[in-house]
Amino acid sequence: MTTPNTILVTGGTGFLGSHLCKRLIKEGHRVICVDNNYTGSLDNVRELLDHPNFKFIEHNIIEPLAVDEKLDQIYNLACPASPRHYQGKAAIFTTKTCVLGVLNMLELAKKHGARIFQSSTSEVYGEPAVHPQPETYRGNVNPIGIRACYDEGKRCAESLLFDYYREEEVDIKVVRIFNTYGPYMNPEDGRVVSNVICQALRGEDITLYGDGTQTRSFCYVDDLIEGFIRMMDSPKGFTGPVNLGNPGEFSMNELAQLVIQKVGGNHKIVYRPLPKDDPTHRKPDITLAKEKLHWQPQVPLSQGLDKTIAYFRQHTEAK
């Protein structure tokens, strides 16, 4: 039986944050969910709003946050995470969230003596020249490209966490998330899994970018959240960064064909130009997660897609 903690979750109404909040509440913790709902939605946590151990605060972490309750842990998940949200008009906002937001959360952790968890990303590896990607790989990122607000923002966030660890003795945990999917994804976020499923359910052509041979490694959300919990509960001094993702590697063509097979119907695959700086290959080396967290994904892609398709089918029919 775990000791109940008071836990702050930023980005708590988003895809990953809402799953995390539900898991933490289920385990008996007090959860303070913070979000400005830029990409998240209160609908994702509606079932928790009346729970006595759950509190929602509408706030943008670019601005400092005062919390009256004593915090034991902070999960910092706040940041637009799909190119459709962080490119264009939201690029500066994304960098501010990565840098100013992380600074504010680090100061909050320092004030409360709380352990802070940072959701970093496989995007810190950029267009990798090493495959699969271990945590020791320093990456190949375009610092002035259209994705840099996110890629470099997350790299800077990691730098800040480790400086606070070294200089201020803040207790930090850093994970690098590889492509994750599952229920409560935003159908409009432009990510490949939600795109392909929603197009298939609507009977539309399936849009892929590039020639469809580029690869990703898809991790089901429940597996990822389990990794979050294990990392947060790992011994003090084990800071990471730790890759969390499913090393099963699939091409975009394979993903599209699998979804078409599951949804049914005759769907044409339409290819569009690959966006600038979009990585052609992505696969995590999870040796460290296996060794230190005793963690590895349990849900295969086919099974996870069944659950995700069922969610989107219900979501589509409810509209």
JSON list of N, CA and C in Angstrom, two decimals, residues 15-24 26-27 177-185 218-231 244-246 295-300 303-308 311:
[
{"chain": "A", "resi": 15, "resn": "PHE", "atom": "N", "xyz": [-4.03, 14.65, -22.90]},
{"chain": "A", "resi": 15, "resn": "PHE", "atom": "CA", "xyz": [-4.07, 13.21, -23.17]},
{"chain": "A", "resi": 15, "resn": "PHE", "atom": "C", "xyz": [-3.36, 12.41, -22.09]},
{"chain": "A", "resi": 16, "resn": "LEU", "atom": "N", "xyz": [-2.07, 12.66, -21.89]},
{"chain": "A", "resi": 16, "resn": "LEU", "atom": "CA", "xyz": [-1.32, 11.91, -20.90]},
{"chain": "A", "resi": 16, "resn": "LEU", "atom": "C", "xyz": [-1.69, 12.32, -19.48]},
{"chain": "A", "resi": 17, "resn": "GLY", "atom": "N", "xyz": [-1.85, 13.62, -19.27]},
{"chain": "A", "resi": 17, "resn": "GLY", "atom": "CA", "xyz": [-2.15, 14.13, -17.94]},
{"chain": "A", "resi": 17, "resn": "GLY", "atom": "C", "xyz": [-3.43, 13.57, -17.36]},
{"chain": "A", "resi": 18, "resn": "SER", "atom": "N", "xyz": [-4.46, 13.46, -18.19]},
{"chain": "A", "resi": 18, "resn": "SER", "atom": "CA", "xyz": [-5.74, 12.94, -17.68]},
{"chain": "A", "resi": 18, "resn": "SER", "atom": "C", "xyz": [-5.62, 11.48, -17.28]},
{"chain": "A", "resi": 19, "resn": "HIS", "atom": "N", "xyz": [-4.89, 10.70, -18.06]},
{"chain": "A", "resi": 19, "resn": "HIS", "atom": "CA", "xyz": [-4.65, 9.30, -17.68]},
{"chain": "A", "resi": 19, "resn": "HIS", "atom": "C", "xyz": [-3.88, 9.22, -16.37]},
{"chain": "A", "resi": 20, "resn": "LEU", "atom": "N", "xyz": [-2.87, 10.08, -16.22]},
{"chain": "A", "resi": 20, "resn": "LEU", "atom": "CA", "xyz": [-2.07, 10.08, -15.01]},
{"chain": "A", "resi": 20, "resn": "LEU", "atom": "C", "xyz": [-2.92, 10.47, -13.79]},
{"chain": "A", "resi": 21, "resn": "CYS", "atom": "N", "xyz": [-3.72, 11.52, -13.93]},
{"chain": "A", "resi": 21, "resn": "CYS", "atom": "CA", "xyz": [-4.57, 11.95, -12.81]},
{"chain": "A", "resi": 21, "resn": "CYS", "atom": "C", "xyz": [-5.48, 10.81, -12.34]},
{"chain": "A", "resi": 22, "resn": "LYS", "atom": "N", "xyz": [-6.08, 10.10, -13.28]},
{"chain": "A", "resi": 22, "resn": "LYS", "atom": "CA", "xyz": [-6.99, 9.00, -12.93]},
{"chain": "A", "resi": 22, "resn": "LYS", "atom": "C", "xyz": [-6.23, 7.88, -12.22]},
{"chain": "A", "resi": 23, "resn": "ARG", "atom": "N", "xyz": [-5.03, 7.58, -12.69]},
{"chain": "A", "resi": 23, "resn": "ARG", "atom": "CA", "xyz": [-4.23, 6.53, -12.05]},
{"chain": "A", "resi": 23, "resn": "ARG", "atom": "C", "xyz": [-3.86, 6.95, -10.62]},
{"chain": "A", "resi": 24, "resn": "LEU", "atom": "N", "xyz": [-3.46, 8.20, -10.43]},
{"chain": "A", "resi": 24, "resn": "LEU", "atom": "CA", "xyz": [-3.04, 8.67, -9.11]},
{"chain": "A", "resi": 24, "resn": "LEU", "atom": "C", "xyz": [-4.21, 8.71, -8.13]},
{"chain": "A", "resi": 26, "resn": "LYS", "atom": "N", "xyz": [-6.85, 6.81, -8.32]},
{"chain": "A", "resi": 26, "resn": "LYS", "atom": "CA", "xyz": [-7.16, 5.40, -8.05]},
{"chain": "A", "resi": 26, "resn": "LYS", "atom": "C", "xyz": [-6.23, 4.83, -6.98]},
{"chain": "A", "resi": 27, "resn": "GLU", "atom": "N", "xyz": [-5.01, 5.33, -6.93]},
{"chain": "A", "resi": 27, "resn": "GLU", "atom": "CA", "xyz": [-4.05, 4.85, -5.94]},
{"chain": "A", "resi": 27, "resn": "GLU", "atom": "C", "xyz": [-4.19, 5.55, -4.59]},
{"chain": "A", "resi": 177, "resn": "ILE", "atom": "N", "xyz": [9.81, 10.65, -23.71]},
{"chain": "A", "resi": 177, "resn": "ILE", "atom": "CA", "xyz": [8.64, 9.91, -24.19]},
{"chain": "A", "resi": 177, "resn": "ILE", "atom": "C", "xyz": [8.73, 9.71, -25.70]},
{"chain": "A", "resi": 178, "resn": "PHE", "atom": "N", "xyz": [8.53, 8.47, -26.12]},
{"chain": "A", "resi": 178, "resn": "PHE", "atom": "CA", "xyz": [8.39, 8.17, -27.54]},
{"chain": "A", "resi": 178, "resn": "PHE", "atom": "C", "xyz": [6.90, 8.08, -27.87]},
{"chain": "A", "resi": 179, "resn": "ASN", "atom": "N", "xyz": [6.57, 8.05, -29.14]},
{"chain": "A", "resi": 179, "resn": "ASN", "atom": "CA", "xyz": [5.18, 8.15, -29.60]},
{"chain": "A", "resi": 179, "resn": "ASN", "atom": "C", "xyz": [4.22, 7.31, -28.76]},
{"chain": "A", "resi": 180, "resn": "THR", "atom": "N", "xyz": [3.21, 7.97, -28.21]},
{"chain": "A", "resi": 180, "resn": "THR", "atom": "CA", "xyz": [2.22, 7.32, -27.36]},
{"chain": "A", "resi": 180, "resn": "THR", "atom": "C", "xyz": [0.83, 7.51, -27.96]},
{"chain": "A", "resi": 181, "resn": "TYR", "atom": "N", "xyz": [-0.02, 6.53, -27.76]},
{"chain": "A", "resi": 181, "resn": "TYR", "atom": "CA", "xyz": [-1.38, 6.60, -28.32]},
{"chain": "A", "resi": 181, "resn": "TYR", "atom": "C", "xyz": [-2.35, 5.95, -27.35]},
{"chain": "A", "resi": 182, "resn": "GLY", "atom": "N", "xyz": [-3.64, 6.18, -27.57]},
{"chain": "A", "resi": 182, "resn": "GLY", "atom": "CA", "xyz": [-4.66, 5.56, -26.74]},
{"chain": "A", "resi": 182, "resn": "GLY", "atom": "C", "xyz": [-5.88, 6.45, -26.60]},
{"chain": "A", "resi": 183, "resn": "PRO", "atom": "N", "xyz": [-6.88, 6.01, -25.82]},
{"chain": "A", "resi": 183, "resn": "PRO", "atom": "CA", "xyz": [-8.07, 6.82, -25.58]},
{"chain": "A", "resi": 183, "resn": "PRO", "atom": "C", "xyz": [-7.73, 8.19, -25.02]},
{"chain": "A", "resi": 184, "resn": "TYR", "atom": "N", "xyz": [-8.57, 9.16, -25.34]},
{"chain": "A", "resi": 184, "resn": "TYR", "atom": "CA", "xyz": [-8.46, 10.56, -24.91]},
{"chain": "A", "resi": 184, "resn": "TYR", "atom": "C", "xyz": [-7.44, 11.35, -25.71]},
{"chain": "A", "resi": 185, "resn": "MET", "atom": "N", "xyz": [-6.90, 10.76, -26.78]},
{"chain": "A", "resi": 185, "resn": "MET", "atom": "CA", "xyz": [-6.14, 11.58, -27.72]},
{"chain": "A", "resi": 185, "resn": "MET", "atom": "C", "xyz": [-7.08, 12.61, -28.33]},
{"chain": "A", "resi": 218, "resn": "PHE", "atom": "N", "xyz": [5.31, 2.84, -31.35]},
{"chain": "A", "resi": 218, "resn": "PHE", "atom": "CA", "xyz": [4.08, 3.29, -30.69]},
{"chain": "A", "resi": 218, "resn": "PHE", "atom": "C", "xyz": [3.87, 2.59, -29.35]},
{"chain": "A", "resi": 219, "resn": "CYS", "atom": "N", "xyz": [3.73, 3.40, -28.31]},
{"chain": "A", "resi": 219, "resn": "CYS", "atom": "CA", "xyz": [3.55, 2.88, -26.95]},
{"chain": "A", "resi": 219, "resn": "CYS", "atom": "C", "xyz": [2.14, 3.17, -26.48]},
{"chain": "A", "resi": 220, "resn": "TYR", "atom": "N", "xyz": [1.43, 2.15, -25.99]},
{"chain": "A", "resi": 220, "resn": "TYR", "atom": "CA", "xyz": [0.08, 2.36, -25.50]},
{"chain": "A", "resi": 220, "resn": "TYR", "atom": "C", "xyz": [0.13, 3.15, -24.19]},
{"chain": "A", "resi": 221, "resn": "VAL", "atom": "N", "xyz": [-0.84, 4.03, -24.00]},
{"chain": "A", "resi": 221, "resn": "VAL", "atom": "CA", "xyz": [-0.79, 5.00, -22.91]},
{"chain": "A", "resi": 221, "resn": "VAL", "atom": "C", "xyz": [-0.70, 4.36, -21.52]},
{"chain": "A", "resi": 222, "resn": "ASP", "atom": "N", "xyz": [-1.39, 3.23, -21.30]},
{"chain": "A", "resi": 222, "resn": "ASP", "atom": "CA", "xyz": [-1.32, 2.60, -19.97]},
{"chain": "A", "resi": 222, "resn": "ASP", "atom": "C", "xyz": [0.09, 2.14, -19.63]},
{"chain": "A", "resi": 223, "resn": "ASP", "atom": "N", "xyz": [0.80, 1.65, -20.64]},
{"chain": "A", "resi": 223, "resn": "ASP", "atom": "CA", "xyz": [2.20, 1.26, -20.43]},
{"chain": "A", "resi": 223, "resn": "ASP", "atom": "C", "xyz": [3.04, 2.47, -20.05]},
{"chain": "A", "resi": 224, "resn": "LEU", "atom": "N", "xyz": [2.82, 3.57, -20.74]},
{"chain": "A", "resi": 224, "resn": "LEU", "atom": "CA", "xyz": [3.61, 4.77, -20.47]},
{"chain": "A", "resi": 224, "resn": "LEU", "atom": "C", "xyz": [3.36, 5.29, -19.05]},
{"chain": "A", "resi": 225, "resn": "ILE", "atom": "N", "xyz": [2.10, 5.35, -18.64]},
{"chain": "A", "resi": 225, "resn": "ILE", "atom": "CA", "xyz": [1.78, 5.85, -17.31]},
{"chain": "A", "resi": 225, "resn": "ILE", "atom": "C", "xyz": [2.41, 4.97, -16.23]},
{"chain": "A", "resi": 226, "resn": "GLU", "atom": "N", "xyz": [2.44, 3.67, -16.46]},
{"chain": "A", "resi": 226, "resn": "GLU", "atom": "CA", "xyz": [3.13, 2.77, -15.54]},
{"chain": "A", "resi": 226, "resn": "GLU", "atom": "C", "xyz": [4.61, 3.15, -15.43]},
{"chain": "A", "resi": 227, "resn": "GLY", "atom": "N", "xyz": [5.21, 3.48, -16.56]},
{"chain": "A", "resi": 227, "resn": "GLY", "atom": "CA", "xyz": [6.60, 3.93, -16.56]},
{"chain": "A", "resi": 227, "resn": "GLY", "atom": "C", "xyz": [6.78, 5.22, -15.78]},
{"chain": "A", "resi": 228, "resn": "PHE", "atom": "N", "xyz": [5.83, 6.16, -15.93]},
{"chain": "A", "resi": 228, "resn": "PHE", "atom": "CA", "xyz": [5.88, 7.41, -15.16]},
{"chain": "A", "resi": 228, "resn": "PHE", "atom": "C", "xyz": [5.93, 7.13, -13.66]},
{"chain": "A", "resi": 229, "resn": "ILE", "atom": "N", "xyz": [4.99, 6.29, -13.20]},
{"chain": "A", "resi": 229, "resn": "ILE", "atom": "CA", "xyz": [4.88, 5.99, -11.78]},
{"chain": "A", "resi": 229, "resn": "ILE", "atom": "C", "xyz": [6.17, 5.35, -11.26]},
{"chain": "A", "resi": 230, "resn": "ARG", "atom": "N", "xyz": [6.67, 4.40, -12.02]},
{"chain": "A", "resi": 230, "resn": "ARG", "atom": "CA", "xyz": [7.90, 3.71, -11.58]},
{"chain": "A", "resi": 230, "resn": "ARG", "atom": "C", "xyz": [9.08, 4.67, -11.53]},
{"chain": "A", "resi": 231, "resn": "MET", "atom": "N", "xyz": [9.15, 5.59, -12.49]},
{"chain": "A", "resi": 231, "resn": "MET", "atom": "CA", "xyz": [10.25, 6.55, -12.48]},
{"chain": "A", "resi": 231, "resn": "MET", "atom": "C", "xyz": [10.12, 7.50, -11.29]},
{"chain": "A", "resi": 244, "resn": "LEU", "atom": "N", "xyz": [11.21, 6.15, -22.40]},
{"chain": "A", "resi": 244, "resn": "LEU", "atom": "CA", "xyz": [10.00, 5.36, -22.20]},
{"chain": "A", "resi": 244, "resn": "LEU", "atom": "C", "xyz": [9.27, 5.28, -23.54]},
{"chain": "A", "resi": 245, "resn": "GLY", "atom": "N", "xyz": [9.19, 4.08, -24.07]},
{"chain": "A", "resi": 245, "resn": "GLY", "atom": "CA", "xyz": [8.53, 3.87, -25.35]},
{"chain": "A", "resi": 245, "resn": "GLY", "atom": "C", "xyz": [8.52, 2.40, -25.68]},
{"chain": "A", "resi": 246, "resn": "ASN", "atom": "N", "xyz": [7.80, 2.05, -26.72]},
{"chain": "A", "resi": 246, "resn": "ASN", "atom": "CA", "xyz": [7.73, 0.66, -27.15]},
{"chain": "A", "resi": 246, "resn": "ASN", "atom": "C", "xyz": [8.72, 0.46, -28.29]},
{"chain": "A", "resi": 295, "resn": "TRP", "atom": "N", "xyz": [10.81, -2.04, -16.12]},
{"chain": "A", "resi": 295, "resn": "TRP", "atom": "CA", "xyz": [9.66, -1.65, -16.95]},
{"chain": "A", "resi": 295, "resn": "TRP", "atom": "C", "xyz": [9.91, -2.00, -18.40]},
{"chain": "A", "resi": 296, "resn": "GLN", "atom": "N", "xyz": [8.88, -2.52, -19.04]},
{"chain": "A", "resi": 296, "resn": "GLN", "atom": "CA", "xyz": [8.84, -2.62, -20.49]},
{"chain": "A", "resi": 296, "resn": "GLN", "atom": "C", "xyz": [7.38, -2.70, -20.90]},
{"chain": "A", "resi": 297, "resn": "PRO", "atom": "N", "xyz": [7.05, -2.27, -22.11]},
{"chain": "A", "resi": 297, "resn": "PRO", "atom": "CA", "xyz": [5.65, -2.25, -22.54]},
{"chain": "A", "resi": 297, "resn": "PRO", "atom": "C", "xyz": [5.02, -3.65, -22.56]},
{"chain": "A", "resi": 298, "resn": "GLN", "atom": "N", "xyz": [3.74, -3.71, -22.22]},
{"chain": "A", "resi": 298, "resn": "GLN", "atom": "CA", "xyz": [3.02, -4.98, -22.18]},
{"chain": "A", "resi": 298, "resn": "GLN", "atom": "C", "xyz": [1.95, -5.08, -23.27]},
{"chain": "A", "resi": 299, "resn": "VAL", "atom": "N", "xyz": [1.53, -3.94, -23.83]},
{"chain": "A", "resi": 299, "resn": "VAL", "atom": "CA", "xyz": [0.40, -3.93, -24.77]},
{"chain": "A", "resi": 299, "resn": "VAL", "atom": "C", "xyz": [0.93, -3.86, -26.20]},
{"chain": "A", "resi": 300, "resn": "PRO", "atom": "N", "xyz": [0.72, -4.91, -27.01]},
{"chain": "A", "resi": 300, "resn": "PRO", "atom": "CA", "xyz": [1.16, -4.86, -28.41]},
{"chain": "A", "resi": 300, "resn": "PRO", "atom": "C", "xyz": [0.31, -3.88, -29.21]},
{"chain": "A", "resi": 303, "resn": "GLN", "atom": "N", "xyz": [-3.40, -4.81, -30.14]},
{"chain": "A", "resi": 303, "resn": "GLN", "atom": "CA", "xyz": [-4.34, -4.74, -29.02]},
{"chain": "A", "resi": 303, "resn": "GLN", "atom": "C", "xyz": [-4.63, -3.30, -28.63]},
{"chain": "A", "resi": 304, "resn": "GLY", "atom": "N", "xyz": [-3.58, -2.47, -28.59]},
{"chain": "A", "resi": 304, "resn": "GLY", "atom": "CA", "xyz": [-3.77, -1.07, -28.25]},
{"chain": "A", "resi": 304, "resn": "GLY", "atom": "C", "xyz": [-4.62, -0.34, -29.27]},
{"chain": "A", "resi": 305, "resn": "LEU", "atom": "N", "xyz": [-4.44, -0.67, -30.54]},
{"chain": "A", "resi": 305, "resn": "LEU", "atom": "CA", "xyz": [-5.26, -0.04, -31.58]},
{"chain": "A", "resi": 305, "resn": "LEU", "atom": "C", "xyz": [-6.73, -0.42, -31.43]},
{"chain": "A", "resi": 306, "resn": "ASP", "atom": "N", "xyz": [-7.01, -1.66, -31.04]},
{"chain": "A", "resi": 306, "resn": "ASP", "atom": "CA", "xyz": [-8.40, -2.06, -30.83]},
{"chain": "A", "resi": 306, "resn": "ASP", "atom": "C", "xyz": [-9.07, -1.15, -29.79]},
{"chain": "A", "resi": 307, "resn": "LYS", "atom": "N", "xyz": [-8.37, -0.90, -28.69]},
{"chain": "A", "resi": 307, "resn": "LYS", "atom": "CA", "xyz": [-8.92, -0.04, -27.63]},
{"chain": "A", "resi": 307, "resn": "LYS", "atom": "C", "xyz": [-9.06, 1.40, -28.11]},
{"chain": "A", "resi": 308, "resn": "THR", "atom": "N", "xyz": [-8.09, 1.86, -28.87]},
{"chain": "A", "resi": 308, "resn": "THR", "atom": "CA", "xyz": [-8.11, 3.24, -29.34]},
{"chain": "A", "resi": 308, "resn": "THR", "atom": "C", "xyz": [-9.19, 3.45, -30.39]},
{"chain": "A", "resi": 311, "resn": "TYR", "atom": "N", "xyz": [-12.52, 3.69, -28.69]},
{"chain": "A", "resi": 311, "resn": "TYR", "atom": "CA", "xyz": [-12.73, 5.01, -28.09]},
{"chain": "A", "resi": 311, "resn": "TYR", "atom": "C", "xyz": [-13.14, 6.02, -29.15]}
]
